[in-house]
Short mmCIF file of C-alpha atoms (C1' of nucleotides) in Angstrom, two decimals:
data_model
loop_
_atom_site.label_atom_id
_atom_site.label_comp_id
_atom_site.label_asym_id
_atom_site.label_seq_id
_atom_site.Cartn_x
_atom_site.Cartn_y
_atom_site.Cartn_z
CA MET A 1 7.21 -11.15 -1.57
CA SER A 2 3.69 -10.04 -2.43
CA LEU A 3 4.57 -9.12 -5.98
CA ARG A 4 6.23 -12.47 -6.48
CA MET A 5 3.19 -14.32 -5.16
CA ALA A 6 0.84 -12.27 -7.27
CA LEU A 7 2.81 -13.19 -10.38
CA LEU A 8 2.89 -16.87 -9.43
CA GLY A 9 -0.87 -16.73 -8.91
CA LEU A 10 -1.50 -15.12 -12.27
CA LEU A 11 0.72 -17.67 -13.99
CA THR A 12 -1.13 -20.49 -12.23
CA VAL A 13 -4.48 -19.31 -13.40
CA SER A 14 -3.79 -17.85 -16.80
CA GLY A 15 -1.12 -20.29 -17.87
CA PRO A 16 2.17 -19.32 -19.51
CA SER A 17 2.30 -15.59 -20.17
CA SER A 18 4.70 -12.86 -21.14
CA GLY A 19 5.73 -9.99 -18.91
CA TYR A 20 3.52 -7.79 -20.98
CA ASP A 21 0.53 -10.09 -20.52
CA LEU A 22 1.16 -10.17 -16.81
CA THR A 23 1.29 -6.39 -16.66
CA LYS A 24 -2.12 -6.23 -18.32
CA LEU A 25 -3.52 -9.02 -16.17
CA PHE A 26 -2.38 -7.15 -13.11
CA GLU A 27 -4.35 -4.11 -14.17
CA ARG A 28 -7.44 -6.02 -15.06
CA SER A 29 -7.76 -8.44 -12.22
CA ILE A 30 -5.80 -7.71 -9.11
CA ASN A 31 -5.64 -3.98 -9.41
CA HIS A 32 -7.88 -3.12 -6.49
CA ALA A 33 -5.61 -5.09 -4.14
CA TRP A 34 -2.14 -4.59 -5.56
CA GLN A 35 -0.34 -2.66 -8.29
CA ALA A 36 2.85 -3.14 -10.20
CA ARG A 37 4.36 -1.44 -13.24
CA HIS A 38 6.09 -3.29 -16.00
CA SER A 39 9.36 -1.83 -14.75
CA GLN A 40 8.90 -3.87 -11.61
CA ILE A 41 7.47 -6.95 -13.25
CA TYR A 42 10.20 -7.62 -15.81
CA PRO A 43 13.10 -7.66 -13.35
CA GLU A 44 11.06 -9.71 -10.89
CA LEU A 45 10.34 -12.35 -13.54
CA ALA A 46 14.04 -12.51 -14.34
CA LYS A 47 14.87 -13.03 -10.67
CA MET A 48 12.19 -15.69 -10.37
CA ALA A 49 13.60 -17.48 -13.38
CA ASP A 50 17.02 -17.39 -11.72
CA GLY A 51 15.48 -18.92 -8.61
CA GLY A 52 13.71 -21.65 -10.55
CA LEU A 53 10.20 -20.49 -9.71
CA VAL A 54 9.38 -19.92 -13.36
CA VAL A 55 10.92 -20.95 -16.67
CA ILE A 56 11.10 -19.20 -19.99
CA GLU A 57 9.00 -21.48 -22.03
CA GLU A 58 9.32 -19.85 -25.36
CA GLU A 59 10.98 -16.93 -27.01
CA GLY A 60 8.41 -15.82 -29.52
CA PRO A 61 8.61 -13.51 -32.50
CA ARG A 62 8.97 -9.87 -31.47
CA GLY A 63 11.41 -10.57 -28.64
CA ARG A 64 8.47 -11.92 -26.73
CA LYS A 65 9.25 -14.22 -23.81
CA THR A 66 6.69 -16.58 -22.34
CA TYR A 67 7.09 -17.56 -18.71
CA ALA A 68 5.57 -20.66 -17.11
CA ILE A 69 5.34 -21.50 -13.42
CA THR A 70 7.38 -24.48 -12.19
CA GLU A 71 6.63 -27.14 -9.59
CA GLU A 72 8.77 -25.22 -7.16
CA GLY A 73 6.89 -22.03 -7.88
CA SER A 74 3.56 -23.72 -7.21
CA ARG A 75 4.85 -25.15 -3.98
CA LEU A 76 6.10 -21.77 -2.81
CA LEU A 77 2.80 -20.06 -3.58
CA ARG A 78 0.85 -22.72 -1.74
CA GLU A 79 3.08 -22.50 1.32
CA TRP A 80 2.79 -18.75 1.41
CA LEU A 81 -0.98 -18.85 1.25
CA LEU A 82 -1.28 -21.50 3.96
CA ALA A 83 1.17 -19.73 6.27
CA GLY A 84 -1.46 -17.44 7.76
CA GLU A 85 0.45 -14.31 8.80
CA SER A 86 -2.78 -12.36 8.18
CA SER A 87 -0.95 -9.14 8.90
CA ARG A 88 -3.51 -7.06 7.05
CA SER A 89 -1.23 -4.24 6.10
CA ILE A 90 -3.19 -1.79 4.03
CA ARG A 91 -2.24 1.31 2.14
CA ASP A 92 -5.26 3.06 0.76
CA GLU A 93 -4.73 6.55 -0.46
CA LEU A 94 -8.41 7.37 -0.81
CA ALA A 95 -9.12 6.23 2.75
CA LEU A 96 -6.22 8.36 3.92
CA ARG A 97 -7.76 11.35 2.21
CA ALA A 98 -11.05 10.54 3.85
CA PHE A 99 -9.33 10.45 7.18
CA LEU A 100 -7.82 13.88 6.66
CA LEU A 101 -11.09 15.41 5.55
CA PRO A 102 -12.07 16.77 8.99
CA THR A 103 -9.12 19.16 8.73
CA LEU A 104 -10.99 21.02 5.98
CA GLU A 105 -13.81 23.50 6.23
CA PRO A 106 -17.06 21.48 6.19
CA GLU A 107 -18.02 22.86 2.78
CA ASP A 108 -14.74 21.76 1.23
CA ALA A 109 -15.00 18.37 2.87
CA VAL A 110 -18.42 17.84 1.35
CA ALA A 111 -17.13 18.80 -2.09
CA VAL A 112 -14.29 16.29 -1.85
CA LEU A 113 -16.66 13.57 -0.69
CA ARG A 114 -19.06 14.26 -3.55
CA GLU A 115 -16.22 13.96 -5.99
CA ALA A 116 -15.13 10.70 -4.38
CA VAL A 117 -18.63 9.32 -4.91
CA LEU A 118 -18.44 10.11 -8.62
CA SER A 119 -15.02 8.53 -8.88
CA CYS A 120 -16.29 5.37 -7.19
CA ASP A 121 -19.23 5.23 -9.55
CA ALA A 122 -16.88 5.40 -12.52
CA LYS A 123 -14.71 2.70 -11.05
CA LEU A 124 -17.73 0.50 -10.39
CA ASP A 125 -18.82 0.89 -14.00
CA GLY A 126 -15.40 -0.28 -15.11
CA MET A 127 -15.51 -3.29 -12.84
CA GLU A 128 -19.00 -4.12 -13.94
CA ALA A 129 -17.79 -4.12 -17.54
CA ILE A 130 -14.97 -6.50 -16.65
CA ARG A 131 -17.41 -8.73 -14.82
CA ARG A 132 -19.71 -8.86 -17.81
CA ALA A 133 -16.77 -9.67 -20.07
CA GLN A 134 -15.77 -12.54 -17.81
CA ASP A 135 -19.39 -13.60 -17.60
CA GLY A 136 -19.33 -15.32 -14.22
CA LYS A 137 -16.72 -17.80 -15.19
CA GLY A 138 -13.05 -17.33 -14.58
CA PHE A 139 -10.66 -17.04 -11.81
CA GLY A 140 -10.96 -13.48 -10.69
CA ARG A 141 -14.63 -13.88 -9.93
CA TYR A 142 -14.40 -13.92 -6.15
CA ALA A 143 -11.77 -11.22 -6.10
CA LEU A 144 -13.75 -8.99 -8.42
CA GLU A 145 -16.79 -9.43 -6.22
CA LEU A 146 -14.71 -8.39 -3.23
CA GLY A 147 -13.30 -5.37 -5.01
CA MET A 148 -16.74 -4.22 -6.06
CA ARG A 149 -18.11 -4.62 -2.59
CA GLN A 150 -15.27 -2.63 -1.13
CA THR A 151 -15.70 0.15 -3.64
CA ARG A 152 -19.45 0.24 -3.14
CA MET A 153 -18.96 0.40 0.58
CA PHE A 154 -16.58 3.29 0.32
CA ARG A 155 -18.96 5.04 -2.00
CA ASP A 156 -21.86 4.67 0.40
CA TRP A 157 -19.75 5.81 3.31
CA ALA A 158 -18.69 8.90 1.39
CA GLU A 159 -22.26 9.73 0.47
CA GLU A 160 -23.61 9.24 3.98
CA THR A 161 -20.80 11.24 5.50
CA ALA A 162 -21.32 14.07 3.03
CA GLU A 163 -24.98 14.20 4.00
CA GLU A 164 -24.15 14.11 7.68
CA ILE A 165 -21.75 17.00 7.34
CA GLU A 166 -24.27 18.96 5.30
CA ARG A 167 -26.87 18.48 8.01
CA SER A 168 -24.43 19.74 10.61
CA ILE A 169 -23.63 22.78 8.46
CA ARG A 170 -27.30 23.71 8.26
CA SER A 171 -27.89 23.38 11.97
CA MET B 1 3.67 12.58 -0.19
CA SER B 2 1.03 10.54 1.64
CA LEU B 3 3.12 10.14 4.76
CA ARG B 4 3.78 13.84 4.81
CA MET B 5 0.09 14.63 4.48
CA ALA B 6 -0.84 12.14 7.15
CA LEU B 7 1.57 13.80 9.56
CA LEU B 8 0.28 17.26 8.72
CA GLY B 9 -3.24 16.00 9.33
CA LEU B 10 -2.40 14.51 12.68
CA LEU B 11 -0.63 17.69 13.73
CA THR B 12 -3.65 19.74 12.67
CA VAL B 13 -6.02 17.70 14.74
CA SER B 14 -3.97 16.73 17.75
CA GLY B 15 -1.96 19.93 18.05
CA PRO B 16 1.78 20.05 18.62
CA SER B 17 3.20 16.56 19.12
CA SER B 18 6.45 14.72 19.31
CA GLY B 19 7.59 12.14 16.80
CA TYR B 20 6.83 9.54 19.39
CA ASP B 21 3.28 10.83 19.85
CA LEU B 22 2.76 10.84 16.11
CA THR B 23 3.97 7.26 15.85
CA LYS B 24 1.39 6.22 18.43
CA LEU B 25 -1.32 8.32 16.83
CA PHE B 26 -0.60 6.67 13.52
CA GLU B 27 -1.16 3.27 15.03
CA ARG B 28 -4.32 4.23 16.82
CA SER B 29 -6.12 6.27 14.24
CA ILE B 30 -5.00 5.94 10.69
CA ASN B 31 -3.62 2.45 10.82
CA HIS B 32 -6.22 0.77 8.65
CA ALA B 33 -5.44 3.19 5.81
CA TRP B 34 -1.74 3.85 6.14
CA GLN B 35 1.23 2.71 8.18
CA ALA B 36 4.54 4.21 9.15
CA ARG B 37 7.22 3.19 11.61
CA HIS B 38 9.06 5.63 13.75
CA SER B 39 12.12 5.06 11.57
CA GLN B 40 10.23 6.69 8.75
CA ILE B 41 8.48 9.35 10.80
CA TYR B 42 11.49 10.94 12.47
CA PRO B 43 13.43 11.66 9.27
CA GLU B 44 10.27 12.87 7.56
CA LEU B 45 9.59 15.36 10.36
CA ALA B 46 13.15 16.62 10.06
CA LYS B 47 12.70 17.12 6.32
CA MET B 48 9.38 18.86 6.87
CA ALA B 49 11.00 21.18 9.38
CA ASP B 50 13.66 21.97 6.79
CA GLY B 51 10.93 22.80 4.31
CA GLY B 52 9.08 25.02 6.74
CA LEU B 53 5.95 22.85 6.93
CA VAL B 54 6.41 22.31 10.64
CA VAL B 55 8.47 23.96 13.36
CA ILE B 56 10.11 22.56 16.44
CA GLU B 57 8.08 24.28 19.07
CA GLU B 58 9.84 23.04 22.10
CA GLU B 59 12.71 20.83 23.09
CA GLY B 60 11.42 19.24 26.22
CA PRO B 61 13.15 17.36 28.97
CA ARG B 62 14.23 13.90 27.86
CA GLY B 63 15.43 15.01 24.42
CA ARG B 64 11.79 15.32 23.50
CA LYS B 65 10.97 17.53 20.52
CA THR B 66 7.54 18.94 19.92
CA TYR B 67 6.56 19.75 16.35
CA ALA B 68 3.80 22.15 15.34
CA ILE B 69 2.28 22.67 11.91
CA THR B 70 2.92 26.03 10.22
CA GLU B 71 0.70 28.15 8.01
CA GLU B 72 2.54 26.80 5.02
CA GLY B 73 1.97 23.24 6.18
CA SER B 74 -1.76 23.86 6.56
CA ARG B 75 -1.93 25.39 3.13
CA LEU B 76 -0.14 22.44 1.56
CA LEU B 77 -2.42 19.91 3.21
CA ARG B 78 -5.51 21.78 2.11
CA GLU B 79 -4.28 22.02 -1.47
CA TRP B 80 -3.46 18.34 -1.57
CA LEU B 81 -6.88 17.37 -0.31
CA LEU B 82 -8.72 19.66 -2.72
CA ALA B 83 -6.65 18.54 -5.71
CA GLY B 84 -8.81 15.54 -6.46
CA GLU B 85 -6.42 13.06 -8.15
CA SER B 86 -8.62 10.28 -6.71
CA SER B 87 -6.15 7.71 -7.97
CA ARG B 88 -7.31 5.11 -5.48
CA SER B 89 -4.08 3.19 -5.29
CA ILE B 90 -4.55 0.37 -2.85
CA ARG B 91 -2.20 -2.20 -1.43
CA ASP B 92 -4.04 -4.74 0.65
CA GLU B 93 -2.16 -7.89 1.45
CA LEU B 94 -5.17 -9.75 2.79
CA ALA B 95 -7.17 -8.97 -0.33
CA LEU B 96 -4.25 -10.16 -2.41
CA ARG B 97 -4.27 -13.45 -0.54
CA ALA B 98 -7.99 -13.69 -1.11
CA PHE B 99 -7.42 -13.18 -4.79
CA LEU B 100 -4.88 -15.99 -4.92
CA LEU B 101 -7.10 -18.39 -3.02
CA PRO B 102 -8.57 -20.10 -6.09
CA THR B 103 -5.13 -21.50 -6.84
CA LEU B 104 -5.48 -23.73 -3.78
CA GLU B 105 -7.40 -26.94 -3.33
CA PRO B 106 -10.92 -25.98 -2.22
CA GLU B 107 -10.40 -27.47 1.25
CA ASP B 108 -7.28 -25.40 1.81
CA ALA B 109 -9.01 -22.29 0.52
CA VAL B 110 -11.82 -22.74 3.01
CA ALA B 111 -9.34 -23.14 5.86
CA VAL B 112 -7.57 -19.92 4.93
CA LEU B 113 -10.88 -18.06 4.67
CA ARG B 114 -12.01 -19.31 8.08
CA GLU B 115 -8.80 -18.08 9.58
CA ALA B 116 -9.25 -14.71 7.88
CA VAL B 117 -12.68 -14.43 9.49
CA LEU B 118 -11.18 -14.96 12.93
CA SER B 119 -8.47 -12.42 12.25
CA CYS B 120 -11.07 -9.85 11.19
CA ASP B 121 -13.08 -10.49 14.33
CA ALA B 122 -10.02 -9.83 16.45
CA LYS B 123 -9.30 -6.66 14.54
CA LEU B 124 -12.89 -5.49 14.91
CA ASP B 125 -12.69 -6.04 18.67
CA GLY B 126 -9.62 -3.84 18.78
CA MET B 127 -11.31 -1.11 16.77
CA GLU B 128 -14.41 -1.33 18.91
CA ALA B 129 -12.25 -0.79 21.98
CA ILE B 130 -10.69 2.29 20.40
CA ARG B 131 -14.11 3.59 19.50
CA ARG B 132 -15.37 3.16 23.04
CA ALA B 133 -12.29 4.93 24.37
CA GLN B 134 -12.92 7.87 22.04
CA ASP B 135 -16.60 7.78 22.88
CA GLY B 136 -18.03 9.27 19.74
CA LYS B 137 -16.14 12.50 20.02
CA GLY B 138 -12.85 13.15 18.35
CA PHE B 139 -11.41 13.48 14.98
CA GLY B 140 -10.88 9.93 13.88
CA ARG B 141 -14.56 9.16 14.22
CA TYR B 142 -15.45 9.10 10.55
CA ALA B 143 -12.27 7.29 9.64
CA LEU B 144 -12.74 4.68 12.33
CA GLU B 145 -16.27 4.08 11.15
CA LEU B 146 -14.95 3.59 7.63
CA GLY B 147 -12.24 1.20 8.77
CA MET B 148 -14.69 -0.88 10.73
CA ARG B 149 -17.09 -1.07 7.84
CA GLN B 150 -14.33 -2.18 5.52
CA THR B 151 -13.14 -4.84 7.90
CA ARG B 152 -16.67 -6.08 8.53
CA MET B 153 -17.27 -6.25 4.81
CA PHE B 154 -14.16 -8.28 4.21
CA ARG B 155 -15.11 -10.56 7.06
CA ASP B 156 -18.56 -11.19 5.63
CA TRP B 157 -17.17 -11.76 2.17
CA ALA B 158 -14.72 -14.32 3.54
CA GLU B 159 -17.46 -16.12 5.42
CA GLU B 160 -19.84 -16.20 2.49
CA THR B 161 -17.15 -17.33 0.10
CA ALA B 162 -16.06 -20.09 2.46
CA GLU B 163 -19.64 -21.34 2.58
CA GLU B 164 -20.00 -21.14 -1.17
CA ILE B 165 -16.85 -23.19 -1.70
CA GLU B 166 -17.96 -25.72 0.88
CA ARG B 167 -21.25 -26.13 -0.93
CA SER B 168 -19.44 -26.72 -4.20
CA ILE B 169 -17.19 -29.30 -2.54
CA ARG B 170 -20.18 -31.27 -1.33
CA SER B 171 -21.90 -31.28 -4.68
"C1'" DT C 1 20.32 -0.61 44.42
"C1'" DG C 2 19.30 -2.87 40.42
"C1'" DT C 3 16.17 -4.05 36.94
"C1'" DT C 4 12.38 -3.51 34.14
"C1'" DG C 5 9.49 -1.16 30.99
"C1'" DA C 6 7.50 2.87 28.97
"C1'" DC C 7 9.20 6.98 26.97
"C1'" DG C 8 11.90 9.03 23.38
"C1'" DT C 9 15.09 9.92 19.20
"C1'" DG C 10 17.79 8.53 15.78
"C1'" DT C 11 20.64 5.83 11.80
"C1'" DC C 12 21.70 2.26 8.37
"C1'" DG C 13 21.32 -1.29 4.99
"C1'" DA C 14 18.23 -3.89 2.35
"C1'" DC C 15 14.32 -4.10 -0.24
"C1'" DT C 16 10.21 -2.21 -2.83
"C1'" DT C 17 8.12 0.93 -5.84
"C1'" DT C 18 7.81 4.86 -9.04
"C1'" DT C 19 9.20 7.78 -12.81
"C1'" DA C 20 11.56 8.50 -16.65
"C1'" DC C 21 14.41 7.03 -20.17
"C1'" DA C 22 15.52 3.86 -23.97
"C1'" DT C 23 14.81 0.64 -27.71
"C1'" DG C 24 12.67 -2.11 -31.16
"C1'" DT C 25 8.68 -4.83 -33.98
"C1'" DC C 26 4.70 -4.97 -36.53
"C1'" DA C 27 0.11 -3.81 -38.67
"C1'" DA C 28 -2.82 -0.40 -40.28
"C1'" DT C 29 -3.78 3.84 -42.07
"C1'" DC C 30 -2.71 8.16 -44.60
"C1'" DG D 1 6.49 5.49 -48.10
"C1'" DA D 2 5.71 7.63 -43.57
"C1'" DT D 3 3.41 7.90 -39.39
"C1'" DT D 4 0.82 6.20 -35.70
"C1'" DG D 5 -0.35 3.14 -32.05
"C1'" DA D 6 -0.49 -1.33 -29.89
"C1'" DC D 7 2.82 -4.73 -28.76
"C1'" DA D 8 7.00 -5.80 -26.20
"C1'" DT D 9 11.18 -5.58 -23.16
"C1'" DG D 10 14.29 -3.55 -20.62
"C1'" DT D 11 17.44 -0.12 -17.30
"C1'" DA D 12 18.62 3.54 -13.92
"C1'" DA D 13 17.97 6.94 -10.55
"C1'" DA D 14 15.19 8.44 -6.96
"C1'" DA D 15 11.89 7.91 -3.48
"C1'" DG D 16 9.52 5.25 -0.10
"C1'" DT D 17 9.46 1.59 3.39
"C1'" DC D 18 11.01 -1.91 6.86
"C1'" DG D 19 13.68 -4.27 10.32
"C1'" DA D 20 17.40 -4.11 13.15
"C1'" DC D 21 20.61 -1.68 15.70
"C1'" DA D 22 21.85 1.92 18.88
"C1'" DC D 23 21.57 5.30 22.45
"C1'" DG D 24 19.72 7.70 26.53
"C1'" DT D 25 15.91 9.15 30.36
"C1'" DC D 26 12.99 8.38 33.95
"C1'" DA D 27 9.65 6.19 37.27
"C1'" DA D 28 8.25 2.21 39.69
"C1'" DC D 29 9.01 -1.74 41.92
"C1'" DA D 30 11.68 -5.57 44.00
#
DNA sequence: TGTTGACGTGTCGACTTTTACATGTCAATC
DNA sequence: GATTGACATGTAAAAGTCGACACGTCAACA
């Protein structure tokens, strides 16, 4: 259901788009909360078209198909968002790694944490670039802000924890 | 692979455990980063036993089986943790909802955000209770701290964003 | 004695997601 | 004229995940 809703959301905001566009949009906007490959997106769009949630608006030149959200699609998205559920199911591989860190020798744990900090910095640079490109306007603004905060928080946690472990090694 | 590593980690820290124990441990410790039901855990343990990563240490009274990590399992976990990868693949349903919020009428968006704040508060209470029960000692300490920070951050973001939207409604 | 609820293990079908394979257009560059 | 790389769409097999079903033990309490 989540993938479907994500696609409906992207179509709402970005207007009619191709599967290819949506794949790119996924990577650029929603990536820190959800991922999907084109091999998942194309069949899902086809199913949604079957169900009347989207329509093929145009079959362009190079076999390109443009999908647009329908009334029914909008209604479904709205209902889903308003139906709380708030289950907060998270899968975060980096956090999992962090959790498993105490099984390592302290020195190794510190090394992994230091590397995580660098990786977060790189990611933050990327997000910053996207933010500048969007220039404050645009849909993904709130979400990007959230993603950056989360990444920054993880980064800081990793750095602090590395220092804490280093202190405990020395003593 | 992640599930497998999570189980190896739990076995490392908590010592020999049954599938049932591991299911509970999952919920109590690692839940904000990864989830698994017993229906996934039992078959995975069986496969891991086949592969020599764990051994059945004891078949207790009520059909209870106790698994222990092997040398090979420890080695695999260590290798996985040290092999950076740092792919940071995240699936966060609440964040996805947050991302889709701007497709709603501002009033609806605010309502959803307010509800998210309450849900985070409840979750934080639960985590706080776990933390008190562990009382600073214990393995999951770092991870719990990270989970709480992440939840608190999301909570604050939701609150701030709700206020920002409300301001823009009024003006 | 019967029932309830925590303990405890497992399977199965449906759905989701990944990885790899497969195909083709078009513009630019060599 | 050939190659390269972005554009563009798809399928299939395998792996991962979830929800429901199914079975059985044991202790406590009514």
